């Protein structure tokens, strides 16, 4: 898959609460963008790409502490957009992690359970594929819906024919949640890229040196020299120019974005 365009202006947005400084929740808008791609199988409607949905749904001017996770509200919004004919049928949703925020949005960087997000997304699409971020937990004793796949060093073939690989977590102290040291992370990453998937999903991604947008230099080097597919990631927000050339491939940062990809 290769993106041929991504519209600079959102076609839709969703208001939500998120944790802010000083133990105060703040309101934000989650933008929805349209993109076009080539290299997708015939007959596909759309792919939805998301990451870093760290927040709670907006219901009123004050946060009650009982609001659903933002990803649950996004699933409902996608269903509404399909029913209105604003977007095509969704064949798959690709999720690059960090889906949790505290119920009271008391502090940025909260870690917690995100099963509800994957279950909600599974009601919108027949296939949901994810990697976990460094703030996500799952109860693996309670199975997710059969249409949900969580990747960590795996490459799968989807129902619609694309091969997708993924690595969960980030580079860091392995004693901390969902982290590997650099050597271990790159080993798993290159096991995936060596199988040449069409799409690679990461939580932590490369940097954009040309525009001084943050990422991990070791991941950048590995992808520039060893992968020619499409890399999807989040973790670090890039306010502008989220689509980059990456060696012979492309990379797209979807931190705090929803991107609806249609065939050209």
mmCIF file of C-alpha atoms in Angstrom:
data_model
loop_
_atom_site.group_PDB
_atom_site.id
_atom_site.type_symbol
_atom_site.label_atom_id
_atom_site.label_comp_id
_atom_site.label_asym_id
_atom_site.label_seq_id
_atom_site.Cartn_x
_atom_site.Cartn_y
_atom_site.Cartn_z
ATOM 1 C CA UNK A 1 0.000 0.000 0.000
ATOM 2 C CA UNK A 2 1.139 3.520 -0.793
ATOM 3 C CA UNK A 3 -0.708 6.727 0.057
ATOM 4 C CA UNK A 4 -1.132 9.023 -2.909
ATOM 5 C CA UNK A 5 -2.709 11.876 -0.940
ATOM 6 C CA UNK A 6 -3.973 12.902 2.460
ATOM 7 C CA UNK A 7 -6.269 15.889 2.761
ATOM 8 C CA UNK A 8 -4.766 18.678 4.902
ATOM 9 C CA UNK A 9 -8.110 19.724 6.386
ATOM 10 C CA UNK A 10 -10.202 17.379 8.564
ATOM 11 C CA UNK A 11 -13.624 16.441 7.191
ATOM 12 C CA UNK A 12 -14.921 15.752 10.702
ATOM 13 C CA UNK A 13 -13.916 16.095 14.344
ATOM 14 C CA UNK A 14 -14.933 14.716 17.711
ATOM 15 C CA UNK A 15 -14.682 16.648 20.964
ATOM 16 C CA UNK A 16 -13.206 14.819 23.948
ATOM 17 C CA UNK A 17 -11.689 15.227 27.399
ATOM 18 C CA UNK A 18 -8.047 14.432 28.059
ATOM 19 C CA UNK A 19 -5.687 14.758 31.016
ATOM 20 C CA UNK A 20 -4.002 18.130 31.272
ATOM 21 C CA UNK A 21 -1.404 19.779 33.502
ATOM 22 C CA UNK A 22 -2.197 20.677 37.086
ATOM 23 C CA UNK A 23 -4.619 17.755 37.528
ATOM 24 C CA UNK A 24 -7.136 19.543 35.303
ATOM 25 C CA UNK A 25 -8.930 17.868 32.375
ATOM 26 C CA UNK A 26 -8.893 19.780 29.097
ATOM 27 C CA UNK A 27 -11.071 19.710 26.012
ATOM 28 C CA UNK A 28 -9.648 18.784 22.632
ATOM 29 C CA UNK A 29 -10.880 17.969 19.128
ATOM 30 C CA UNK A 30 -9.947 14.691 17.453
ATOM 31 C CA UNK A 31 -9.590 15.296 13.694
ATOM 32 C CA UNK A 32 -10.769 12.844 11.019
ATOM 33 C CA UNK A 33 -8.886 12.971 7.692
ATOM 34 C CA UNK A 34 -9.453 11.407 4.282
ATOM 35 C CA UNK A 35 -6.611 9.775 2.354
ATOM 36 C CA UNK A 36 -6.257 7.961 -0.967
ATOM 37 C CA UNK A 37 -4.057 4.912 -1.554
ATOM 38 C CA UNK A 38 -2.970 2.610 -4.316
ATOM 39 C CA UNK A 39 -2.036 -1.026 -3.884
ATOM 40 C CA UNK A 40 -5.161 -2.006 -1.944
ATOM 41 C CA UNK A 41 -7.089 -5.113 -3.031
ATOM 42 C CA UNK A 42 -9.975 -4.750 -5.486
ATOM 43 C CA UNK A 43 -13.365 -4.197 -3.937
ATOM 44 C CA UNK A 44 -12.151 -2.692 -0.661
ATOM 45 C CA UNK A 45 -14.175 0.083 0.877
ATOM 46 C CA UNK A 46 -11.800 1.702 3.353
ATOM 47 C CA UNK A 47 -9.183 1.220 6.032
ATOM 48 C CA UNK A 48 -9.311 3.275 9.230
ATOM 49 C CA UNK A 49 -5.991 4.134 10.883
ATOM 50 C CA UNK A 50 -5.803 5.423 14.473
ATOM 51 C CA UNK A 51 -3.432 5.782 17.402
ATOM 52 C CA UNK A 52 -3.113 7.487 20.780
ATOM 53 C CA UNK A 53 -6.778 7.940 21.620
ATOM 54 C CA UNK A 54 -5.950 8.987 25.172
ATOM 55 C CA UNK A 55 -9.082 10.576 26.516
ATOM 56 C CA UNK A 56 -12.718 10.254 27.511
ATOM 57 C CA UNK A 57 -15.866 11.008 25.549
ATOM 58 C CA UNK A 58 -17.396 14.467 25.804
ATOM 59 C CA UNK A 59 -20.956 14.431 27.111
ATOM 60 C CA UNK A 60 -21.300 17.749 28.932
ATOM 61 C CA UNK A 61 -19.369 20.847 29.986
ATOM 62 C CA UNK A 62 -18.159 19.086 33.126
ATOM 63 C CA UNK A 63 -16.423 15.732 33.391
ATOM 64 C CA UNK A 64 -18.424 13.266 35.518
ATOM 65 C CA UNK A 65 -15.873 10.435 35.720
ATOM 66 C CA UNK A 66 -18.211 7.872 34.148
ATOM 67 C CA UNK A 67 -17.492 8.715 30.493
ATOM 68 C CA UNK A 68 -16.360 5.971 28.119
ATOM 69 C CA UNK A 69 -12.861 5.802 26.718
ATOM 70 C CA UNK A 70 -12.368 7.955 23.628
ATOM 71 C CA UNK A 71 -11.843 4.899 21.418
ATOM 72 C CA UNK A 72 -15.348 3.679 22.273
ATOM 73 C CA UNK A 73 -16.785 7.029 21.192
ATOM 74 C CA UNK A 74 -14.705 6.890 17.989
ATOM 75 C CA UNK A 75 -16.241 3.499 17.147
ATOM 76 C CA UNK A 76 -19.718 4.956 17.559
ATOM 77 C CA UNK A 77 -18.779 7.980 15.432
ATOM 78 C CA UNK A 78 -17.418 5.783 12.626
ATOM 79 C CA UNK A 79 -20.653 3.796 12.619
ATOM 80 C CA UNK A 80 -22.630 7.039 12.325
ATOM 81 C CA UNK A 81 -20.435 8.324 9.469
ATOM 82 C CA UNK A 82 -20.966 5.062 7.561
ATOM 83 C CA UNK A 83 -24.725 5.178 8.074
ATOM 84 C CA UNK A 84 -24.803 8.752 6.728
ATOM 85 C CA UNK A 85 -22.765 7.777 3.671
ATOM 86 C CA UNK A 86 -19.888 10.055 4.694
ATOM 87 C CA UNK A 87 -17.368 7.207 4.531
ATOM 88 C CA UNK A 88 -17.387 3.834 2.731
ATOM 89 C CA UNK A 89 -17.772 0.475 4.411
ATOM 90 C CA UNK A 90 -14.812 -0.151 6.733
ATOM 91 C CA UNK A 91 -12.939 -3.350 5.899
ATOM 92 C CA UNK A 92 -10.439 -3.055 8.733
ATOM 93 C CA UNK A 93 -9.378 -0.764 11.557
ATOM 94 C CA UNK A 94 -5.660 -0.575 12.377
ATOM 95 C CA UNK A 95 -4.894 0.653 15.896
ATOM 96 C CA UNK A 96 -1.393 1.670 17.017
ATOM 97 C CA UNK A 97 -1.905 1.779 20.769
ATOM 98 C CA UNK A 98 -2.196 4.102 23.786
ATOM 99 C CA UNK A 99 -5.948 4.016 24.239
ATOM 100 C CA UNK A 100 -6.314 4.745 27.969
ATOM 101 C CA UNK A 101 -6.936 7.791 30.131
ATOM 102 C CA UNK A 102 -8.059 7.989 33.750
ATOM 103 C CA UNK A 103 -11.839 8.335 34.262
ATOM 104 C CA UNK A 104 -11.309 11.753 35.857
ATOM 105 C CA UNK A 105 -8.485 12.724 33.437
ATOM 106 C CA UNK A 106 -6.379 13.620 36.447
ATOM 107 C CA UNK A 107 -2.886 13.074 35.053
ATOM 108 C CA UNK A 108 -1.308 12.541 31.616
ATOM 109 C CA UNK A 109 0.280 9.153 31.017
ATOM 110 C CA UNK A 110 -2.176 6.894 32.820
ATOM 111 C CA UNK A 111 -1.932 3.149 32.183
ATOM 112 C CA UNK A 112 -4.997 0.936 32.191
ATOM 113 C CA UNK A 113 -7.308 -1.603 30.503
ATOM 114 C CA UNK A 114 -8.329 -1.023 26.879
ATOM 115 C CA UNK A 115 -10.427 -4.123 26.075
ATOM 116 C CA UNK A 116 -13.542 -1.950 25.790
ATOM 117 C CA UNK A 117 -12.034 -0.011 22.893
ATOM 118 C CA UNK A 118 -11.223 -3.136 20.884
ATOM 119 C CA UNK A 119 -14.663 -4.588 21.565
ATOM 120 C CA UNK A 120 -16.363 -1.385 20.410
ATOM 121 C CA UNK A 121 -14.274 -1.184 17.239
ATOM 122 C CA UNK A 122 -15.097 -4.828 16.463
ATOM 123 C CA UNK A 123 -18.748 -3.800 16.145
ATOM 124 C CA UNK A 124 -17.844 -1.403 13.328
ATOM 125 C CA UNK A 125 -15.502 -3.553 11.231
ATOM 126 C CA UNK A 126 -15.080 -7.246 10.500
ATOM 127 C CA UNK A 127 -11.361 -6.976 11.210
ATOM 128 C CA UNK A 128 -9.533 -4.998 13.907
ATOM 129 C CA UNK A 129 -5.746 -5.244 14.132
ATOM 130 C CA UNK A 130 -3.749 -3.575 16.882
ATOM 131 C CA UNK A 131 -0.454 -3.149 18.628
ATOM 132 C CA UNK A 132 -0.327 -2.086 22.259
ATOM 133 C CA UNK A 133 1.230 1.145 23.443
ATOM 134 C CA UNK A 134 3.220 1.676 26.602
ATOM 135 C CA UNK A 135 0.063 2.767 28.469
ATOM 136 C CA UNK A 136 -2.229 -0.138 27.479
ATOM 137 C CA UNK A 137 -3.107 -3.262 29.465
ATOM 138 C CA UNK A 138 -5.155 -6.261 28.391
ATOM 139 C CA UNK A 139 -6.615 -9.112 30.405
ATOM 140 C CA UNK A 140 -5.492 -12.012 28.221
ATOM 141 C CA UNK A 141 -7.581 -14.443 30.279
ATOM 142 C CA UNK A 142 -10.713 -12.778 28.899
ATOM 143 C CA UNK A 143 -10.739 -13.310 25.136
ATOM 144 C CA UNK A 144 -11.319 -10.415 22.784
ATOM 145 C CA UNK A 145 -13.765 -10.876 19.883
ATOM 146 C CA UNK A 146 -12.441 -13.281 17.261
ATOM 147 C CA UNK A 147 -12.114 -10.485 14.689
ATOM 148 C CA UNK A 148 -9.554 -8.658 16.872
ATOM 149 C CA UNK A 149 -5.839 -9.480 16.518
ATOM 150 C CA UNK A 150 -3.104 -7.972 18.707
ATOM 151 C CA UNK A 151 0.337 -8.120 17.099
ATOM 152 C CA UNK A 152 3.739 -8.279 18.752
ATOM 153 C CA UNK A 153 6.359 -9.684 16.418
ATOM 154 C CA UNK A 154 3.735 -11.343 14.219
ATOM 155 C CA UNK A 155 2.793 -11.026 10.557
ATOM 156 C CA UNK A 156 -0.715 -12.051 9.530
ATOM 157 C CA UNK A 157 -2.656 -12.230 6.288
ATOM 158 C CA UNK A 158 -5.908 -10.336 6.546
ATOM 159 C CA UNK A 159 -9.278 -11.407 5.174
ATOM 160 C CA UNK A 160 -8.867 -8.840 2.393
ATOM 161 C CA UNK A 161 -5.432 -10.108 1.337
ATOM 162 C CA UNK A 162 -2.914 -7.663 2.801
ATOM 163 C CA UNK A 163 -0.076 -8.917 4.981
ATOM 164 C CA UNK A 164 0.272 -6.862 8.160
ATOM 165 C CA UNK A 165 2.994 -7.085 10.791
ATOM 166 C CA UNK A 166 3.304 -5.325 14.112
ATOM 167 C CA UNK A 167 5.409 -4.715 17.205
ATOM 168 C CA UNK A 168 3.860 -3.552 20.466
ATOM 169 C CA UNK A 169 5.428 -1.240 23.026
ATOM 170 C CA UNK A 170 8.442 1.040 22.872
ATOM 171 C CA UNK A 171 12.206 1.051 23.386
ATOM 172 C CA UNK A 172 13.059 1.556 27.042
ATOM 173 C CA UNK A 173 13.752 -0.099 30.362
ATOM 174 C CA UNK A 174 12.346 -3.659 30.071
ATOM 175 C CA UNK A 175 11.427 -3.555 33.767
ATOM 176 C CA UNK A 176 8.762 -0.998 32.870
ATOM 177 C CA UNK A 177 5.437 -1.720 31.172
ATOM 178 C CA UNK A 178 5.489 -2.711 27.469
ATOM 179 C CA UNK A 179 9.132 -1.828 26.910
ATOM 180 C CA UNK A 180 12.134 -3.647 25.411
ATOM 181 C CA UNK A 181 15.742 -2.580 25.286
ATOM 182 C CA UNK A 182 16.884 -1.306 21.903
ATOM 183 C CA UNK A 183 18.578 -4.519 20.807
ATOM 184 C CA UNK A 184 15.578 -6.681 21.677
ATOM 185 C CA UNK A 185 13.116 -4.275 20.069
ATOM 186 C CA UNK A 186 15.066 -4.073 16.814
ATOM 187 C CA UNK A 187 15.392 -7.851 16.691
ATOM 188 C CA UNK A 188 11.610 -8.268 16.848
ATOM 189 C CA UNK A 189 11.090 -5.387 14.419
ATOM 190 C CA UNK A 190 13.458 -6.881 11.850
ATOM 191 C CA UNK A 191 11.882 -10.309 12.215
ATOM 192 C CA UNK A 192 8.685 -8.624 11.028
ATOM 193 C CA UNK A 193 10.178 -6.538 8.236
ATOM 194 C CA UNK A 194 12.127 -9.574 7.011
ATOM 195 C CA UNK A 195 8.779 -11.179 6.131
ATOM 196 C CA UNK A 196 7.980 -8.168 3.915
ATOM 197 C CA UNK A 197 4.471 -7.279 5.062
ATOM 198 C CA UNK A 198 2.551 -4.690 3.074
ATOM 199 C CA UNK A 199 1.922 -2.709 6.274
ATOM 200 C CA UNK A 200 3.979 -2.546 9.467
ATOM 201 C CA UNK A 201 2.279 -1.325 12.648
ATOM 202 C CA UNK A 202 4.309 0.173 15.495
ATOM 203 C CA UNK A 203 3.468 2.234 18.526
ATOM 204 C CA UNK A 204 6.813 4.025 18.643
ATOM 205 C CA UNK A 205 7.954 5.088 15.209
ATOM 206 C CA UNK A 206 10.721 6.778 13.249
ATOM 207 C CA UNK A 207 11.749 10.411 13.322
ATOM 208 C CA UNK A 208 11.277 12.987 10.588
ATOM 209 C CA UNK A 209 14.713 14.583 10.453
ATOM 210 C CA UNK A 210 13.834 17.027 7.669
ATOM 211 C CA UNK A 211 11.092 18.666 9.741
ATOM 212 C CA UNK A 212 12.618 18.018 13.178
ATOM 213 C CA UNK A 213 9.712 15.842 14.282
ATOM 214 C CA UNK A 214 10.579 13.419 17.065
ATOM 215 C CA UNK A 215 10.900 9.659 16.803
ATOM 216 C CA UNK A 216 13.451 6.949 17.482
ATOM 217 C CA UNK A 217 16.659 7.140 15.375
ATOM 218 C CA UNK A 218 17.355 3.385 15.608
ATOM 219 C CA UNK A 219 13.882 2.585 14.300
ATOM 220 C CA UNK A 220 14.381 5.152 11.535
ATOM 221 C CA UNK A 221 17.644 3.558 10.389
ATOM 222 C CA UNK A 222 16.208 0.034 10.468
ATOM 223 C CA UNK A 223 13.192 0.991 8.359
ATOM 224 C CA UNK A 224 15.107 3.167 5.899
ATOM 225 C CA UNK A 225 17.554 0.373 5.131
ATOM 226 C CA UNK A 226 15.434 -2.743 5.536
ATOM 227 C CA UNK A 227 11.771 -2.118 4.698
ATOM 228 C CA UNK A 228 9.979 -0.855 1.599
ATOM 229 C CA UNK A 229 6.394 -1.145 2.796
ATOM 230 C CA UNK A 230 4.047 1.220 4.614
ATOM 231 C CA UNK A 231 4.760 1.937 8.307
ATOM 232 C CA UNK A 232 1.987 3.114 10.614
ATOM 233 C CA UNK A 233 2.805 4.512 14.074
ATOM 234 C CA UNK A 234 1.999 6.996 16.849
ATOM 235 C CA UNK A 235 3.436 7.685 20.338
ATOM 236 C CA UNK A 236 4.846 11.138 19.530
ATOM 237 C CA UNK A 237 2.498 13.749 18.090
ATOM 238 C CA UNK A 238 3.486 15.499 14.870
ATOM 239 C CA UNK A 239 1.211 18.520 14.456
ATOM 240 C CA UNK A 240 2.002 18.840 10.745
ATOM 241 C CA UNK A 241 3.221 16.718 7.825
ATOM 242 C CA UNK A 242 2.409 13.276 9.287
ATOM 243 C CA UNK A 243 3.222 11.440 6.020
ATOM 244 C CA UNK A 244 6.917 10.868 5.227
ATOM 245 C CA UNK A 245 9.076 9.037 2.727
ATOM 246 C CA UNK A 246 11.016 6.337 4.563
ATOM 247 C CA UNK A 247 13.704 4.701 2.446
ATOM 248 C CA UNK A 248 11.802 3.002 -0.362
ATOM 249 C CA UNK A 249 8.577 3.079 1.640
ATOM 250 C CA UNK A 250 6.339 5.501 3.506
ATOM 251 C CA UNK A 251 5.489 6.250 7.123
ATOM 252 C CA UNK A 252 2.355 7.802 8.594
ATOM 253 C CA UNK A 253 2.041 9.193 12.108
ATOM 254 C CA UNK A 254 -1.566 8.833 13.319
ATOM 255 C CA UNK A 255 -1.037 10.001 16.908
ATOM 256 C CA UNK A 256 -4.349 11.631 17.971
ATOM 257 C CA UNK A 257 -5.759 11.327 14.434
ATOM 258 C CA UNK A 258 -8.307 9.215 12.600
ATOM 259 C CA UNK A 259 -7.402 8.620 8.946
ATOM 260 C CA UNK A 260 -9.917 7.010 6.577
ATOM 261 C CA UNK A 261 -8.066 5.504 3.605
ATOM 262 C CA UNK A 262 -9.929 4.800 0.369
ATOM 263 C CA UNK A 263 -8.715 3.277 -2.876
ATOM 264 C CA UNK A 264 -7.818 5.649 -5.691
#
